[in-house]
CSV table of C-alpha atoms in Angstrom, one decimal:
chain,number,residue,atom,x,y,z
A,1,UNK,CA,137.0,127.8,141.3
A,2,UNK,CA,137.9,125.5,137.9
A,3,UNK,CA,137.2,122.7,140.4
A,4,UNK,CA,133.9,123.3,141.2
A,5,UNK,CA,133.5,123.6,137.2
A,6,UNK,CA,135.1,120.4,136.7
A,7,UNK,CA,133.1,119.2,139.8
A,8,UNK,CA,129.7,120.1,137.8
A,9,UNK,CA,130.1,119.1,134.4
A,10,UNK,CA,131.2,115.9,136.2
A,11,UNK,CA,127.6,115.4,138.3
A,12,UNK,CA,125.8,116.6,135.0
A,13,UNK,CA,127.7,113.8,132.6
A,14,UNK,CA,126.6,111.3,135.1
A,15,UNK,CA,123.7,112.3,135.0
A,16,UNK,CA,123.5,112.2,131.6
A,17,UNK,CA,124.5,108.5,131.4
A,18,UNK,CA,122.1,107.5,134.1
A,19,UNK,CA,119.0,108.5,132.2
A,20,UNK,CA,120.1,107.1,128.4
A,21,UNK,CA,121.0,104.3,130.5
A,22,UNK,CA,117.9,104.1,132.4
A,23,UNK,CA,116.0,104.8,129.2
A,24,UNK,CA,117.2,101.9,127.2
A,25,UNK,CA,116.3,99.9,130.0
A,26,UNK,CA,112.9,100.8,130.2
A,27,UNK,CA,112.8,100.8,126.6
A,28,UNK,CA,114.4,97.0,126.8
A,29,UNK,CA,111.8,95.8,129.7
A,30,UNK,CA,108.5,97.5,127.8
A,31,UNK,CA,109.0,96.1,124.5
A,32,UNK,CA,110.2,92.3,126.3
A,33,UNK,CA,106.3,92.9,129.0
A,34,UNK,CA,104.5,93.4,125.5
A,35,UNK,CA,105.6,90.5,123.8
A,36,UNK,CA,105.4,88.4,126.2
A,37,UNK,CA,101.7,89.0,127.2
A,38,UNK,CA,101.0,89.3,123.8
A,39,UNK,CA,102.2,85.9,123.2
A,40,UNK,CA,100.8,83.8,126.1
A,41,UNK,CA,97.7,85.7,125.2
A,42,UNK,CA,97.7,84.9,121.6
A,43,UNK,CA,97.3,88.8,120.3
A,44,UNK,CA,99.5,88.5,117.5
A,45,UNK,CA,98.1,90.5,114.5
A,46,UNK,CA,99.0,91.2,110.9
A,47,UNK,CA,98.3,94.1,108.6
A,48,UNK,CA,98.4,94.9,104.7
A,49,UNK,CA,100.3,97.5,104.1
A,50,UNK,CA,102.5,99.7,101.1
A,51,UNK,CA,105.7,101.0,101.5
A,52,UNK,CA,108.2,103.9,100.8
A,53,UNK,CA,112.0,104.9,101.9
A,54,UNK,CA,113.0,107.2,103.6
A,55,UNK,CA,115.4,108.4,105.8
A,56,UNK,CA,115.8,109.8,108.9
A,57,UNK,CA,119.0,111.3,109.7
A,58,UNK,CA,118.9,110.2,114.0
A,59,UNK,CA,117.1,107.1,113.3
A,60,UNK,CA,118.4,105.9,109.9
A,61,UNK,CA,116.8,104.5,107.0
A,62,UNK,CA,113.4,102.7,107.5
A,63,UNK,CA,110.2,101.5,105.4
A,64,UNK,CA,107.7,104.0,106.1
A,65,UNK,CA,104.3,101.8,106.0
A,66,UNK,CA,101.4,102.9,104.6
A,67,UNK,CA,98.9,100.9,106.3
A,68,UNK,CA,95.0,99.9,104.3
A,69,UNK,CA,93.5,100.6,107.7
A,70,UNK,CA,95.0,103.9,108.0
A,71,UNK,CA,92.0,105.1,106.5
A,72,UNK,CA,88.2,104.6,107.4
A,73,UNK,CA,84.4,105.5,106.6
A,74,UNK,CA,83.2,106.3,109.8
A,75,UNK,CA,80.4,104.8,108.0
A,76,UNK,CA,82.3,101.3,107.8
A,77,UNK,CA,82.7,101.5,112.1
A,78,UNK,CA,80.8,100.4,115.6
A,79,UNK,CA,81.7,104.2,116.7
A,80,UNK,CA,80.8,104.0,120.8
A,81,UNK,CA,79.6,107.3,120.4
A,82,UNK,CA,79.0,110.5,118.9
A,83,UNK,CA,81.8,111.7,121.3
A,84,UNK,CA,84.2,110.2,118.7
A,85,UNK,CA,83.1,111.8,115.7
A,86,UNK,CA,83.2,115.3,117.5
A,87,UNK,CA,86.9,114.8,118.8
A,88,UNK,CA,88.6,113.8,115.7
A,89,UNK,CA,89.4,117.3,115.0
A,90,UNK,CA,91.8,117.1,118.1
A,91,UNK,CA,93.5,114.2,117.5
A,92,UNK,CA,93.1,111.7,120.6
A,93,UNK,CA,94.0,109.1,121.7
A,94,UNK,CA,91.3,105.9,120.3
A,95,UNK,CA,91.0,102.4,120.6
A,96,UNK,CA,90.7,100.5,117.3
A,97,UNK,CA,88.8,97.3,117.9
A,98,UNK,CA,90.2,94.1,115.6
A,99,UNK,CA,89.0,92.2,113.4
A,100,UNK,CA,90.5,89.3,111.5
A,101,UNK,CA,88.8,88.8,108.0
A,102,UNK,CA,88.7,86.2,105.7
A,103,UNK,CA,92.7,86.4,104.0
A,104,UNK,CA,93.8,86.9,107.7
A,105,UNK,CA,94.6,90.6,107.9
A,106,UNK,CA,93.0,92.3,110.4
A,107,UNK,CA,90.9,95.0,110.3
A,108,UNK,CA,89.5,97.9,112.2
A,109,UNK,CA,85.8,97.4,112.7
A,110,UNK,CA,85.4,99.7,115.9
A,111,UNK,CA,86.5,103.2,117.6
A,112,UNK,CA,86.5,103.2,121.4
A,113,UNK,CA,87.2,106.1,123.6
A,114,UNK,CA,88.0,104.1,126.9
A,115,UNK,CA,90.0,101.0,126.6
A,116,UNK,CA,88.4,98.1,125.5
A,117,UNK,CA,87.7,95.0,128.2
A,118,UNK,CA,91.0,92.1,127.7
A,119,UNK,CA,88.6,89.5,125.9
A,120,UNK,CA,88.3,92.4,122.8
A,121,UNK,CA,92.0,93.0,120.4
A,122,UNK,CA,92.5,96.0,120.1
A,123,UNK,CA,95.2,99.0,119.1
A,124,UNK,CA,95.7,102.2,120.2
A,125,UNK,CA,96.1,105.5,117.3
A,126,UNK,CA,95.9,108.8,117.1
A,127,UNK,CA,93.1,109.6,115.4
A,128,UNK,CA,92.4,112.5,112.5
A,129,UNK,CA,89.4,113.0,110.7
A,130,UNK,CA,88.3,114.4,107.5
A,131,UNK,CA,84.1,114.8,106.8
A,132,UNK,CA,83.0,111.5,106.7
A,133,UNK,CA,86.3,109.9,107.0
A,134,UNK,CA,88.8,109.1,109.8
A,135,UNK,CA,92.7,108.5,108.8
A,136,UNK,CA,94.3,107.2,111.8
A,137,UNK,CA,98.3,106.6,113.0
A,138,UNK,CA,99.4,103.6,114.6
A,139,UNK,CA,102.4,103.6,116.5
A,140,UNK,CA,104.6,101.0,114.3
A,141,UNK,CA,104.1,102.4,110.9
A,142,UNK,CA,107.8,102.4,110.3
A,143,UNK,CA,110.3,99.8,110.1
A,144,UNK,CA,113.7,99.9,110.2
A,145,UNK,CA,116.6,97.7,108.7
A,146,UNK,CA,120.2,97.4,107.8
A,147,UNK,CA,120.4,100.2,105.2
A,148,UNK,CA,121.6,97.7,102.3
A,149,UNK,CA,118.0,95.7,102.3
A,150,UNK,CA,116.3,99.2,102.6
A,151,UNK,CA,118.2,100.4,99.2
A,152,UNK,CA,117.0,96.8,97.9
A,153,UNK,CA,113.5,97.6,98.8
A,154,UNK,CA,114.1,100.8,97.3
A,155,UNK,CA,115.3,100.0,94.3
A,156,UNK,CA,112.4,97.2,93.2
A,157,UNK,CA,110.0,100.2,93.2
A,158,UNK,CA,106.1,99.1,92.0
A,159,UNK,CA,107.2,96.2,92.3
A,160,UNK,CA,107.6,95.1,95.6
A,161,UNK,CA,104.5,95.5,96.5
A,162,UNK,CA,103.2,92.7,94.6
A,163,UNK,CA,105.2,91.1,97.0
A,164,UNK,CA,102.2,91.0,99.3
A,165,UNK,CA,103.5,92.6,102.4
A,166,UNK,CA,102.3,93.2,105.3
A,167,UNK,CA,103.6,93.8,108.9
A,168,UNK,CA,103.0,91.4,112.0
A,169,UNK,CA,103.0,93.1,115.6
A,170,UNK,CA,102.6,92.1,119.5
A,171,UNK,CA,99.8,93.3,120.8
A,172,UNK,CA,99.4,93.9,124.7
A,173,UNK,CA,96.3,93.8,127.0
A,174,UNK,CA,96.0,97.5,126.8
A,175,UNK,CA,96.9,98.0,123.1
A,176,UNK,CA,100.6,98.4,122.5
A,177,UNK,CA,102.1,97.1,120.6
A,178,UNK,CA,105.3,96.3,119.1
A,179,UNK,CA,106.6,95.3,115.7
A,180,UNK,CA,107.3,91.6,115.0
A,181,UNK,CA,108.2,91.1,111.7
A,182,UNK,CA,108.0,92.4,108.0
A,183,UNK,CA,106.7,89.8,106.0
A,184,UNK,CA,106.4,89.1,101.9
A,185,UNK,CA,104.9,86.6,99.8
A,186,UNK,CA,102.6,84.9,103.1
A,187,UNK,CA,105.1,84.0,105.6
A,188,UNK,CA,108.6,85.5,104.7
A,189,UNK,CA,110.6,87.8,106.6
A,190,UNK,CA,111.9,91.3,104.6
A,191,UNK,CA,115.3,90.3,105.1
A,192,UNK,CA,115.2,86.9,103.9
A,193,UNK,CA,113.6,87.8,101.1
A,194,UNK,CA,116.1,90.0,100.2
A,195,UNK,CA,119.1,88.0,100.9
A,196,UNK,CA,117.5,85.5,98.2
A,197,UNK,CA,117.5,88.4,96.0
A,198,UNK,CA,121.0,89.1,96.7
A,199,UNK,CA,122.6,92.5,98.5
């Protein structure tokens, strides 16, 4: 009886370990695929952002990004149809068309419910709507880093926002994104900036 129980525990443990390894391999392969596709087609975008420094007991310390393009007025957007407006309270996944402005920042210029052709640059987001405003939740709004770096960012407070922070992302042809770097003052990686300040 005890042997059967031990066998079941061993099987459960083995399945759990294999599953976890499978998840890690999938994430690494998917990340590599998005990056390779983005680099090949030049799909790298930069978004202006602000930050705060929260803590997640499971993931560690990170910088929460408040993206300048997260809140838009419907009147500013090329909306595929009124259907998009009708769906805004159901938090659907939408495709956000992007265009670079004169300062090099990428702006959301339109929304689509169906995936655009890959001649356009776009990212996936979840849409929440209130009145004439749409809020977009992007999949790259948390930037994880070593705890000492994140604490240093937090200690800088509002002074840090004057450093013109931007998040750069790789985007594949289906609008999937992964983070490339969080930069300040043009093109300085956040970690390098913190190192220069002295941790």
